[in-house]
Coordinates of C-alpha atoms in Angstrom, one line a residue:
M1 CA -92.9 -5.9 57.4
N2 CA -89.3 -6.6 58.2
D3 CA -86.9 -8.5 56.0
L4 CA -87.1 -11.6 58.2
S5 CA -90.9 -11.9 58.0
R6 CA -90.9 -10.9 54.3
S7 CA -88.5 -13.8 53.4
R8 CA -90.7 -16.3 55.2
S9 CA -93.9 -15.0 53.6
A10 CA -92.5 -15.3 50.1
S11 CA -91.7 -18.9 50.6
K12 CA -95.4 -19.8 51.2
P13 CA -97.7 -20.7 48.3
G14 CA -100.9 -18.9 47.7
S15 CA -101.8 -15.2 47.7
R16 CA -102.8 -14.9 51.3
R17 CA -100.4 -12.5 53.1
L18 CA -99.1 -14.0 56.3
P19 CA -99.1 -11.7 59.3
S20 CA -95.8 -9.9 60.0
Y21 CA -93.7 -10.9 62.9
F22 CA -94.5 -7.8 64.8
D23 CA -98.2 -8.2 64.1
L24 CA -98.0 -11.6 65.8
I25 CA -96.2 -10.1 68.8
E26 CA -98.8 -7.4 69.1
D27 CA -101.6 -10.0 68.9
E28 CA -99.8 -11.9 71.7
L29 CA -99.4 -8.8 73.9
R30 CA -103.1 -8.0 73.4
R31 CA -104.1 -11.6 74.2
R32 CA -102.0 -11.6 77.4
G33 CA -103.3 -8.2 78.3
G34 CA -106.9 -9.4 77.9
G35 CA -109.7 -8.2 75.6
G36 CA -109.1 -6.1 72.6
G37 CA -105.7 -4.7 73.7
G38 CA -105.1 -1.4 75.3
S39 CA -103.2 1.5 73.8
A40 CA -100.6 1.1 76.5
K41 CA -99.7 -2.3 75.1
R42 CA -99.7 -1.2 71.5
S43 CA -97.5 1.8 72.1
T44 CA -94.5 -0.5 72.6
F45 CA -94.0 -0.7 68.8
T46 CA -93.8 2.0 66.2
N47 CA -95.2 2.1 62.7
S48 CA -91.9 1.0 61.3
G49 CA -92.1 -2.3 63.2
L50 CA -89.4 -1.4 65.7
P51 CA -89.8 -0.9 69.4
S52 CA -90.3 2.7 70.3
A53 CA -87.8 5.2 71.7
K54 CA -89.2 4.4 75.2
H55 CA -87.1 1.2 75.1
P56 CA -83.9 2.3 73.2
G57 CA -82.0 -0.8 74.1
A58 CA -84.7 -3.1 72.7
A59 CA -85.0 -0.9 69.6
S60 CA -81.3 -1.1 69.0
A61 CA -81.2 -4.8 69.5
F62 CA -84.1 -5.4 67.1
S63 CA -82.5 -3.2 64.5
R64 CA -79.1 -4.8 64.8
A65 CA -80.6 -8.3 64.8
A66 CA -82.4 -7.4 61.5
G67 CA -79.1 -6.5 60.0
N68 CA -79.5 -2.7 59.9
N69 CA -76.3 -0.7 60.2
A70 CA -75.9 2.2 62.5
V71 CA -75.9 5.5 60.6
V72 CA -72.5 7.3 60.1
V73 CA -72.3 11.1 60.3
K74 CA -68.8 12.4 61.0
V75 CA -66.5 15.3 60.2
L76 CA -63.5 14.1 58.2
S77 CA -61.6 17.4 58.4
Y78 CA -61.8 21.2 58.8
G79 CA -60.3 23.6 56.3
A80 CA -59.4 27.2 55.7
G81 CA -59.0 29.2 52.5
A82 CA -60.0 28.8 48.9
S83 CA -57.1 26.4 48.0
S84 CA -58.2 23.9 50.7
A85 CA -61.8 24.2 49.5
R86 CA -60.6 23.5 45.9
N87 CA -59.0 20.2 47.1
V88 CA -62.2 19.0 48.8
L89 CA -64.4 20.1 45.9
A90 CA -62.2 18.2 43.5
Y91 CA -62.1 15.1 45.7
Q92 CA -65.9 15.0 46.2
S93 CA -66.5 15.3 42.5
K94 CA -64.1 12.5 41.5
E95 CA -67.0 10.0 40.7
E96 CA -69.8 12.3 39.6
K97 CA -70.6 16.0 39.7
A98 CA -71.6 17.6 43.0
R99 CA -74.7 19.6 43.7
D100 CA -74.9 22.8 45.8
Q101 CA -77.4 23.9 48.4
D102 CA -79.8 25.0 45.7
G103 CA -79.8 21.7 44.0
R104 CA -77.7 23.0 41.0
E105 CA -75.1 20.7 39.5
V106 CA -71.5 22.0 40.0
T107 CA -70.2 21.8 36.4
D108 CA -67.4 24.4 36.6
L109 CA -64.9 23.7 39.4
S110 CA -63.1 27.0 39.0
A111 CA -66.3 29.0 39.2
A112 CA -67.3 27.0 42.3
V113 CA -64.0 27.8 44.0
R114 CA -64.4 31.5 43.2
S115 CA -67.8 31.5 44.8
W116 CA -66.4 29.8 47.9
E117 CA -63.5 32.2 47.9
R118 CA -65.9 35.1 48.3
E119 CA -67.0 33.5 51.6
F120 CA -63.5 33.4 53.2
G121 CA -60.9 34.2 50.6
N122 CA -59.3 37.0 52.7
R123 CA -59.1 35.0 55.9
K124 CA -55.6 34.4 57.2
G125 CA -54.2 31.8 59.5
S126 CA -52.9 32.5 62.9
Q127 CA -49.6 34.5 63.1
D128 CA -47.2 32.1 64.9
I129 CA -43.8 32.9 63.5
L130 CA -42.2 36.3 63.1
R131 CA -39.5 36.8 60.5
L132 CA -37.2 39.8 60.5
T133 CA -34.6 40.5 57.8
Y134 CA -31.7 42.9 58.3
E135 CA -28.9 44.4 56.2
L136 CA -25.8 44.7 58.4
E137 CA -22.4 46.1 58.0
K138 CA -19.9 43.4 57.4
A139 CA -20.5 40.9 60.2
N140 CA -19.1 37.6 61.4
R141 CA -21.5 34.6 61.8
E142 CA -20.0 33.5 65.1
H143 CA -20.4 37.0 66.6
L144 CA -24.0 37.1 65.4
G145 CA -24.7 33.6 66.9
R146 CA -23.3 34.7 70.3
A147 CA -25.2 37.9 70.4
L148 CA -28.5 36.1 69.6
A149 CA -27.8 33.4 72.2
S150 CA -27.3 36.1 74.9
L151 CA -30.6 37.7 73.9
A152 CA -32.4 34.4 74.0
E153 CA -31.1 33.9 77.5
D154 CA -32.5 37.2 78.6
G155 CA -35.7 37.2 76.5
F156 CA -36.6 38.4 73.0
R157 CA -39.8 40.3 74.0
Q158 CA -39.1 41.1 77.6
P159 CA -36.7 40.0 80.3
G160 CA -37.4 36.4 81.6
D161 CA -39.0 35.2 78.3
G162 CA -36.0 32.9 77.6
D163 CA -37.6 29.7 76.4
R164 CA -38.5 30.6 72.8
T165 CA -37.4 28.8 69.7
Y166 CA -35.5 30.9 67.2
A167 CA -33.5 30.4 64.0
F168 CA -31.2 32.6 61.9
S169 CA -29.2 32.4 58.7
V170 CA -26.4 34.7 57.4
S171 CA -25.8 35.3 53.7
E172 CA -24.4 37.9 51.4
G173 CA -26.5 41.1 51.2
V174 CA -26.6 44.0 48.8
K175 CA -23.6 46.2 48.2
G176 CA -21.2 43.8 50.0
Q177 CA -23.3 43.9 53.2
T178 CA -24.3 41.0 55.4
R179 CA -27.9 39.8 55.4
L180 CA -29.3 38.4 58.6
Q181 CA -32.6 36.5 58.5
F182 CA -34.1 35.9 61.9
A183 CA -37.2 33.9 62.8
L184 CA -38.9 33.7 66.2
V185 CA -41.7 31.5 67.3
I186 CA -44.2 33.9 68.9
A187 CA -46.9 31.3 69.4
H188 CA -47.2 29.6 72.8
E189 CA -44.8 26.6 73.0
K190 CA -46.3 23.9 75.1
K191 CA -44.5 21.9 77.8
D192 CA -45.9 18.7 76.3
R193 CA -48.9 17.7 74.2
S194 CA -51.2 17.8 77.3
D195 CA -50.5 21.4 77.9
R196 CA -53.6 23.5 77.2
S197 CA -52.4 26.9 78.4
S198 CA -51.6 29.8 76.1
A199 CA -50.0 32.4 78.4
N200 CA -46.7 32.6 76.6
R201 CA -48.1 33.8 73.3
I202 CA -46.8 37.1 71.9
P203 CA -49.5 39.0 69.9
A204 CA -48.6 39.9 66.4
E205 CA -49.1 43.6 67.0
I206 CA -47.0 46.4 65.8
D207 CA -46.0 47.4 69.3
D208 CA -44.7 43.9 70.1
V209 CA -42.8 43.6 66.8
R210 CA -41.2 47.0 67.5
A211 CA -40.2 45.9 71.0
I212 CA -38.6 42.7 69.7
D213 CA -36.8 44.8 67.0
E214 CA -35.5 47.3 69.5
R215 CA -34.1 44.6 71.8
L216 CA -32.5 42.9 68.8
D217 CA -31.0 46.1 67.6
K218 CA -29.6 46.9 71.0
V219 CA -27.9 43.5 71.5
L220 CA -26.4 43.6 68.0
R221 CA -24.9 47.1 68.5
G222 CA -23.6 46.0 71.9
A223 CA -21.7 43.3 70.1
G224 CA -20.2 45.8 67.6
I225 CA -22.6 44.8 64.8
T226 CA -24.3 47.8 63.1
P227 CA -27.7 47.2 61.5
V228 CA -28.1 49.4 58.3
S229 CA -31.7 48.6 57.4
R230 CA -34.6 46.3 58.1
Y231 CA -37.1 44.8 55.6
P232 CA -40.8 44.7 56.5
A233 CA -41.7 42.0 59.1
E234 CA -43.3 38.8 57.8
F235 CA -45.5 36.3 59.6
S236 CA -46.3 32.6 58.9
S237 CA -48.8 30.2 60.4
G238 CA -48.5 26.9 62.1
P239 CA -46.0 24.1 61.9
K240 CA -46.1 24.2 58.0
G241 CA -45.4 27.9 58.2
L242 CA -42.4 27.3 60.4
T243 CA -41.0 24.7 58.0
A244 CA -41.5 27.0 55.0
T245 CA -39.7 29.9 56.9
L246 CA -36.7 27.6 57.6
H247 CA -36.6 26.6 53.9
A248 CA -36.8 30.2 52.8
M249 CA -33.9 31.1 55.1
Q250 CA -31.8 28.3 53.6
R251 CA -32.1 29.4 50.0
A252 CA -28.9 30.3 48.1
G253 CA -27.0 27.6 50.2
A254 CA -27.1 29.5 53.5
E255 CA -26.7 27.5 56.7
V256 CA -29.6 27.8 59.1
T257 CA -29.1 27.6 62.9
L258 CA -32.1 26.5 64.9
S259 CA -32.0 26.9 68.7
T260 CA -34.8 25.4 70.7
K261 CA -35.7 23.7 74.1
T262 CA -38.1 21.3 72.4
H263 CA -36.8 17.8 71.9
L264 CA -38.1 14.3 71.2
R265 CA -37.3 12.0 74.1
D266 CA -36.8 8.4 73.1
R267 CA -38.6 5.7 75.2
P268 CA -37.6 2.1 74.8
G269 CA -40.4 0.0 73.3
K270 CA -42.7 3.1 72.9
S271 CA -43.0 6.0 70.6
G272 CA -41.0 9.1 71.4
R273 CA -42.3 11.9 73.6
Y274 CA -42.3 15.6 72.7
E275 CA -41.1 17.8 75.6
R276 CA -40.0 21.3 76.1
G277 CA -37.5 22.2 78.9
G278 CA -33.9 21.7 80.0
E279 CA -30.9 22.9 78.0
R280 CA -31.1 24.5 74.7
R281 CA -30.0 22.5 71.7
E282 CA -28.7 24.0 68.5
V283 CA -28.8 22.5 65.0
T284 CA -26.8 24.1 62.2
T285 CA -27.5 22.7 58.7
K286 CA -28.2 23.5 55.1
D287 CA -29.8 20.1 54.5
H288 CA -33.4 20.6 53.4
K289 CA -34.7 17.3 54.9
E290 CA -33.0 17.9 58.2
L291 CA -34.7 21.3 58.4
T292 CA -38.0 19.7 57.7
A293 CA -37.6 17.2 60.4
E294 CA -36.5 19.8 63.0
G295 CA -39.4 22.0 62.0
K296 CA -41.8 19.1 62.7
V297 CA -40.3 18.6 66.2
V298 CA -40.8 22.2 67.1
G299 CA -44.2 22.4 65.5
A300 CA -45.5 19.4 67.5
L301 CA -45.6 21.6 70.6
M302 CA -46.6 24.9 68.9
Q303 CA -50.1 26.0 69.9
T304 CA -51.4 27.4 66.7
R305 CA -54.8 29.0 66.1
Q306 CA -55.8 28.0 62.6
P307 CA -59.2 29.4 61.3
R308 CA -62.0 27.1 60.3
D309 CA -63.8 28.2 57.2
F310 CA -65.5 24.9 56.3
M311 CA -65.9 21.3 57.3
H312 CA -65.7 18.1 55.2
L313 CA -68.7 16.0 56.3
L314 CA -69.4 12.3 55.6
L315 CA -72.8 10.7 55.5
S316 CA -72.6 6.9 55.0
G317 CA -75.2 4.1 54.8
P318 CA -75.1 0.3 54.6
A319 CA -74.1 -1.5 51.4
N320 CA -77.5 -3.0 50.8
V321 CA -79.4 0.3 51.0
D322 CA -81.5 1.6 48.1
R323 CA -79.1 4.2 46.7
D324 CA -81.6 6.6 45.3
R325 CA -83.6 6.8 48.5
F326 CA -80.4 7.1 50.5
I327 CA -79.3 10.1 48.4
L328 CA -82.7 11.8 48.8
A329 CA -82.6 11.3 52.6
G330 CA -79.1 12.9 52.6
R331 CA -80.4 15.8 50.6
D332 CA -83.3 16.3 52.9
F333 CA -81.1 16.2 56.0
L334 CA -78.6 18.8 54.5
R335 CA -81.4 21.1 53.4
E336 CA -82.9 21.2 56.9
Q337 CA -79.8 21.0 59.0
F338 CA -77.6 23.6 57.1
E339 CA -80.2 26.0 55.9
G340 CA -78.5 29.4 55.3
H341 CA -75.1 27.8 54.8
R342 CA -73.3 27.3 51.6
Y343 CA -72.6 23.6 50.9
S344 CA -72.2 21.1 48.1
Y345 CA -72.4 17.3 48.2
A346 CA -71.5 14.4 45.9
V347 CA -72.2 10.7 45.9
H348 CA -69.5 8.0 46.1
N349 CA -70.2 4.3 45.4
R350 CA -73.6 5.0 43.8
N351 CA -73.2 2.0 41.4
D352 CA -70.8 -0.2 43.3
L353 CA -73.3 -2.4 45.2
E354 CA -70.6 -4.2 47.2
Q355 CA -69.4 -0.9 48.8
H356 CA -71.1 1.4 51.3
P357 CA -72.7 4.4 49.5
H358 CA -71.8 7.8 51.1
L359 CA -72.0 11.5 50.6
H360 CA -69.0 13.8 50.8
V361 CA -70.2 17.2 51.9
I362 CA -68.4 20.5 52.2
V363 CA -70.2 23.0 54.4
A364 CA -69.3 26.6 55.1
L365 CA -69.2 27.2 58.8
R366 CA -70.4 30.8 58.6
N367 CA -73.9 31.3 57.3
A368 CA -75.4 34.2 55.3
S369 CA -76.1 36.2 58.5
G370 CA -72.6 35.8 59.8
K371 CA -73.3 33.3 62.5
M372 CA -70.6 30.7 63.0
L373 CA -71.2 27.0 63.3
N374 CA -69.0 25.4 65.9
P375 CA -70.0 21.7 66.1
N376 CA -69.2 19.5 69.0
I377 CA -69.9 15.9 70.0
R378 CA -73.5 16.7 71.0
D379 CA -74.1 18.2 67.6
F380 CA -72.8 15.1 65.9
A381 CA -75.1 12.9 68.0
E382 CA -78.0 15.1 67.1
W383 CA -77.1 15.1 63.4
R384 CA -76.9 11.3 63.5
V385 CA -80.4 11.0 64.9
R386 CA -81.9 13.5 62.4
F387 CA -80.2 11.9 59.4
A388 CA -81.6 8.5 60.6
D389 CA -85.0 10.0 60.9
K390 CA -84.8 11.3 57.3
A391 CA -83.7 7.9 56.1
R392 CA -86.6 6.2 57.9
E393 CA -89.0 8.7 56.3
R394 CA -87.7 7.4 53.0
G395 CA -88.3 3.8 54.1
I396 CA -84.6 3.0 54.8
P397 CA -84.2 1.0 58.1
I398 CA -81.1 2.7 59.3
D399 CA -80.3 2.4 63.0
R400 CA -79.9 5.8 64.8
Q401 CA -78.2 4.3 67.7
K402 CA -75.3 6.1 69.3
R403 CA -71.9 4.6 69.7
L404 CA -72.4 4.8 73.5
E405 CA -75.2 2.3 73.2
R406 CA -73.2 -0.2 71.2
A407 CA -70.9 -2.9 72.5
G408 CA -68.7 -2.4 69.5
P409 CA -64.9 -2.1 69.1
P410 CA -63.4 1.3 69.8
P411 CA -62.8 3.8 66.9
V412 CA -59.2 3.9 65.7
K413 CA -57.8 7.2 64.6
R414 CA -55.7 7.4 61.5
W415 CA -52.5 8.3 63.3
E416 CA -53.0 5.3 65.7
W417 CA -53.4 2.9 62.7
E418 CA -50.3 4.4 61.0
M419 CA -48.2 4.1 64.2
F420 CA -49.3 0.5 64.6
R421 CA -48.6 -0.4 61.0
R422 CA -45.2 1.2 61.2
M423 CA -44.1 0.0 64.7
G424 CA -46.1 -3.2 65.1
A425 CA -45.7 -4.7 68.6
T426 CA -43.3 -2.0 69.7
A427 CA -46.1 0.7 69.4
P428 CA -47.5 2.0 72.7
S429 CA -49.5 -0.7 74.5
N430 CA -52.7 1.4 74.5
V431 CA -52.5 1.9 70.7
V432 CA -51.8 -1.9 70.1
E433 CA -54.8 -2.9 72.3
K434 CA -57.1 -0.4 70.6
V435 CA -56.1 -1.5 67.0
M436 CA -56.3 -5.2 67.8
S437 CA -59.7 -4.8 69.4
K438 CA -60.9 -3.1 66.2
L439 CA -59.4 -5.9 64.0
R440 CA -60.9 -8.7 66.1
D441 CA -64.2 -6.8 66.5
T442 CA -63.8 -7.0 70.3
P443 CA -66.2 -4.9 72.4
T444 CA -64.7 -2.7 75.0
A445 CA -66.0 -1.7 78.4
P446 CA -67.3 1.9 78.5
K447 CA -65.4 4.4 80.7
R448 CA -67.9 7.2 81.1
E449 CA -70.7 6.9 83.7
E450 CA -73.3 7.9 81.1
A451 CA -72.2 5.1 78.8
R452 CA -72.3 2.5 81.6
T453 CA -75.8 3.6 82.4
R454 CA -76.9 3.2 78.8
F455 CA -75.2 -0.2 78.5
D456 CA -77.1 -1.4 81.6
Q457 CA -80.4 -0.1 80.2
S458 CA -79.8 -1.8 76.9
R459 CA -78.8 -5.0 78.6
R460 CA -82.0 -5.1 80.6
S461 CA -84.1 -4.3 77.6
V462 CA -82.5 -7.0 75.5
G463 CA -82.9 -9.5 78.3
H464 CA -86.6 -8.6 78.6
V465 CA -87.1 -9.1 74.9
I466 CA -85.3 -12.4 74.9
R467 CA -87.5 -13.7 77.7
M468 CA -90.6 -12.5 75.9
L469 CA -89.5 -14.3 72.7
D470 CA -88.6 -17.5 74.5
G471 CA -92.1 -17.4 76.0
I472 CA -93.7 -17.1 72.6
A473 CA -91.5 -19.8 71.1
K474 CA -92.4 -22.3 73.8
D475 CA -96.1 -21.4 73.9
R476 CA -97.9 -24.2 72.0
G477 CA -101.0 -22.1 71.8
A478 CA -99.3 -19.4 69.7
P479 CA -99.2 -19.6 65.8
S480 CA -96.4 -21.7 64.5
T481 CA -95.1 -18.8 62.4
A482 CA -94.8 -16.7 65.6
R483 CA -92.9 -19.5 67.4
E484 CA -90.4 -20.1 64.6
L485 CA -89.7 -16.4 64.1
S486 CA -89.4 -15.8 67.8
Q487 CA -86.8 -18.5 68.0
D488 CA -84.8 -17.1 65.0
L489 CA -84.8 -13.5 66.4
S490 CA -84.0 -14.7 69.9
I491 CA -80.7 -16.2 68.6
G492 CA -79.7 -12.9 67.1
L493 CA -80.6 -11.0 70.3
R494 CA -78.7 -13.5 72.4
R495 CA -75.5 -12.6 70.5
E496 CA -76.2 -8.9 71.2
Y497 CA -76.9 -9.7 74.8
G498 CA -73.6 -11.5 75.1
R499 CA -71.7 -8.7 73.6
L500 CA -73.3 -6.2 76.0
K501 CA -72.6 -8.4 79.0
T502 CA -69.0 -8.8 78.0
A503 CA -68.5 -5.1 77.3
V504 CA -69.9 -4.0 80.7
R505 CA -68.0 -6.7 82.6
E506 CA -64.5 -6.7 81.3
G507 CA -64.3 -5.4 77.7
R508 CA -63.0 -8.6 76.3
D509 CA -64.3 -11.1 73.8
P510 CA -65.5 -14.3 75.6
T511 CA -63.7 -16.5 73.0

């Protein structure tokens, strides 16, 4: 019996149980079909009282009209290394202790981190920045700058490779010598953020490092600068690694010169655009904040290859759900879906009945046999369906409907919200429209053909159900309870029907 029929049954005196709403509809279908009712007529509804998967649009509409929330299963982030795992484990356990894949309570955070560290503690990030340090005979900074600029024009790894970002600093070395610290971006630097190529990446192999070192040595000697010794090569990973390298070169008050073709082009009324190309620009500074800002500009177009050791997963349910049964459903889903993987989960908002309860889960992507989990959008859709099924097995009416099948507002990414909050009306028009649609709960028209097809199917299903309900509500021969409930549910379905029509037609709220 659904919540709607339960509330009406409770208001009647006496101990006789009134038939549920869906019992009455099935009686009506059997009556119209003639005789005792065939199995074909009865198969329209499931044991849970909802239309079957044969009519997904109708099932979704009934579920939404009854107040059931769509299940939320999404990846909040990916991470690499034990320190990142520690942060997630500490966050997920902020309200109550987590439990691992064996159901054991995680009481010692340090011990848990050590166990995760055994899984991927020796993993390293991609090697994107090469750092070479030399001891030179007494040298002049201007001469060094000109020598490096001439090599940048020709190419650090080979002739023609002249677009790379590099940086250098000059400070006092040992025994009165000059210390040169040189950093080179060996990762592929994209032309803009839409660039998906990686042809310009230099492998972090010993032969490539030796080739760069030989070309650097040759150009320095050609400028009359004699290298005395070189320290071991160092590598760093990603935009943060670039910024950390620049900061390390700036220690002891040394000025750092950054030379790059990456720049942030201003656009009136819009956010800036990161581009690579045109003339080189040089920035020489010892200011910590300026180096950080320049590192972020270069890092925005750096194609890094960070490893993924684990994912931070969120399972969320509606605020009015039975918390204990919801947690058991989440446990069942994790045990079945991630068998063989290390994971731990913890509950947030268990006792705050006004908030949505949710599970924060950390899952190792590599299982015990070494197989790597690489989830994509199809996996997320499948996980959503499986989690909803587990919830329904526990008696929780969670809607397993996909976002494609809803006439809901578009999801807003964190960076879009931050940009809108910071820039307001001057933010890019597409970001403003997206955020305002979310705030106003405005449905948007689907862009993919698959989504349009599903919207049309849902629209037809909802329309069919509304017509059936109207027929029951106007049928004087039907029980009064069936007529009243049909009219109530028809109102809710009409709202859904209107949202679907609006979304398919123009993506705007009729009001």
